[in-house]
């Protein structure tokens, strides 16, 4: 962003408010941003679904919840699982 400011011919002629506005716009456009969230089964399923839903067999997070509920799966239970959805059900 400092390179953009130094290469701009009109930056120094702007008011301080316009300079701040210019800097915020350029930082939003050019700086990489990331958001860190807690890793839960729902967030993993939704991230994989957004990335490539075909590899996940088009299973949304609510569908995974229904499968686990219908199978009477609860924390600490011992179950045998055969699946081909990238380990989402066993994960």
Short mmCIF file of C-alpha atoms in Angstrom, two decimals:
data_model
loop_
_atom_site.label_atom_id
_atom_site.label_comp_id
_atom_site.label_asym_id
_atom_site.label_seq_id
_atom_site.Cartn_x
_atom_site.Cartn_y
_atom_site.Cartn_z
CA UNK A 1 0.00 0.00 0.00
CA UNK A 2 2.92 2.31 0.66
CA UNK A 3 4.00 1.72 -2.95
CA UNK A 4 0.54 2.71 -4.15
CA UNK A 5 0.70 5.90 -2.09
CA UNK A 6 4.17 6.79 -3.32
CA UNK A 7 3.18 6.15 -6.96
CA UNK A 8 -0.02 8.16 -6.69
CA UNK A 9 0.33 11.63 -8.11
CA UNK A 10 -2.79 13.04 -6.43
CA UNK A 11 -2.48 11.52 -2.94
CA UNK A 12 -0.66 14.48 -1.41
CA UNK A 13 -3.16 16.99 -2.79
CA UNK A 14 -6.12 15.27 -1.12
CA UNK A 15 -7.58 16.25 2.24
CA UNK A 16 -6.77 14.17 5.31
CA UNK A 17 -10.24 12.60 5.24
CA UNK A 18 -9.78 11.64 1.58
CA UNK A 19 -6.36 10.22 2.33
CA UNK A 20 -7.75 8.02 5.11
CA UNK A 21 -10.57 6.92 2.84
CA UNK A 22 -8.07 6.10 0.06
CA UNK A 23 -5.90 4.09 2.45
CA UNK A 24 -8.84 2.08 3.83
CA UNK A 25 -10.13 1.27 0.33
CA UNK A 26 -6.72 0.17 -0.88
CA UNK A 27 -6.05 -1.88 2.26
CA UNK A 28 -9.39 -3.66 1.87
CA UNK A 29 -8.63 -4.38 -1.76
CA UNK A 30 -4.98 -5.42 -1.59
CA UNK A 31 -4.30 -6.83 1.88
CA UNK A 32 -5.01 -10.51 2.41
CA UNK A 33 -7.67 -11.24 5.02
CA UNK A 34 -8.58 -14.42 6.83
CA UNK A 35 -11.06 -15.34 9.51
CA UNK A 36 -10.24 -17.96 12.12
CA UNK A 37 -13.20 -19.95 13.36
CA UNK A 38 -13.57 -22.87 15.73
CA UNK A 39 -13.33 -26.25 14.02
CA UNK A 40 -16.65 -28.00 14.55
CA UNK A 41 -18.23 -30.79 12.51
CA UNK A 42 -20.71 -28.27 11.11
CA UNK A 43 -17.99 -25.83 10.02
CA UNK A 44 -15.87 -28.60 8.48
CA UNK A 45 -18.87 -29.99 6.59
CA UNK A 46 -19.94 -26.59 5.30
CA UNK A 47 -16.37 -25.72 4.24
CA UNK A 48 -15.98 -28.99 2.36
CA UNK A 49 -19.41 -28.57 0.80
CA UNK A 50 -18.49 -25.11 -0.48
CA UNK A 51 -15.12 -26.29 -1.77
CA UNK A 52 -16.23 -29.38 -3.70
CA UNK A 53 -19.70 -30.71 -2.98
CA UNK A 54 -19.38 -33.65 -5.40
CA UNK A 55 -16.54 -35.21 -3.41
CA UNK A 56 -18.73 -34.92 -0.32
CA UNK A 57 -21.61 -36.59 -2.19
CA UNK A 58 -23.67 -33.36 -1.86
CA UNK A 59 -24.10 -33.82 1.90
CA UNK A 60 -24.91 -30.58 3.70
CA UNK A 61 -24.36 -30.22 7.43
CA UNK A 62 -28.04 -30.77 8.22
CA UNK A 63 -28.01 -34.00 6.20
CA UNK A 64 -24.97 -35.25 8.13
CA UNK A 65 -26.82 -34.46 11.37
CA UNK A 66 -29.84 -36.44 10.20
CA UNK A 67 -27.69 -39.43 9.24
CA UNK A 68 -26.03 -39.44 12.65
CA UNK A 69 -29.38 -39.02 14.39
CA UNK A 70 -31.06 -41.83 12.44
CA UNK A 71 -28.11 -44.09 13.14
CA UNK A 72 -28.44 -43.39 16.89
CA UNK A 73 -24.84 -42.12 17.03
CA UNK A 74 -23.93 -40.16 20.14
CA UNK A 75 -20.63 -39.11 21.78
CA UNK A 76 -18.81 -42.12 23.17
CA UNK A 77 -20.81 -44.68 21.21
CA UNK A 78 -19.07 -47.49 19.36
CA UNK A 79 -20.27 -47.79 15.78
CA UNK A 80 -19.06 -49.37 12.56
CA UNK A 81 -19.06 -46.91 9.67
CA UNK A 82 -18.44 -47.47 5.97
CA UNK A 83 -18.48 -44.19 4.11
CA UNK A 84 -16.95 -42.48 1.10
CA UNK A 85 -17.39 -38.82 2.03
CA UNK A 86 -13.80 -37.86 2.92
CA UNK A 87 -14.18 -38.97 6.54
CA UNK A 88 -16.83 -36.40 7.41
CA UNK A 89 -19.06 -38.92 9.16
CA UNK A 90 -16.20 -40.48 11.08
CA UNK A 91 -14.24 -37.26 11.63
#
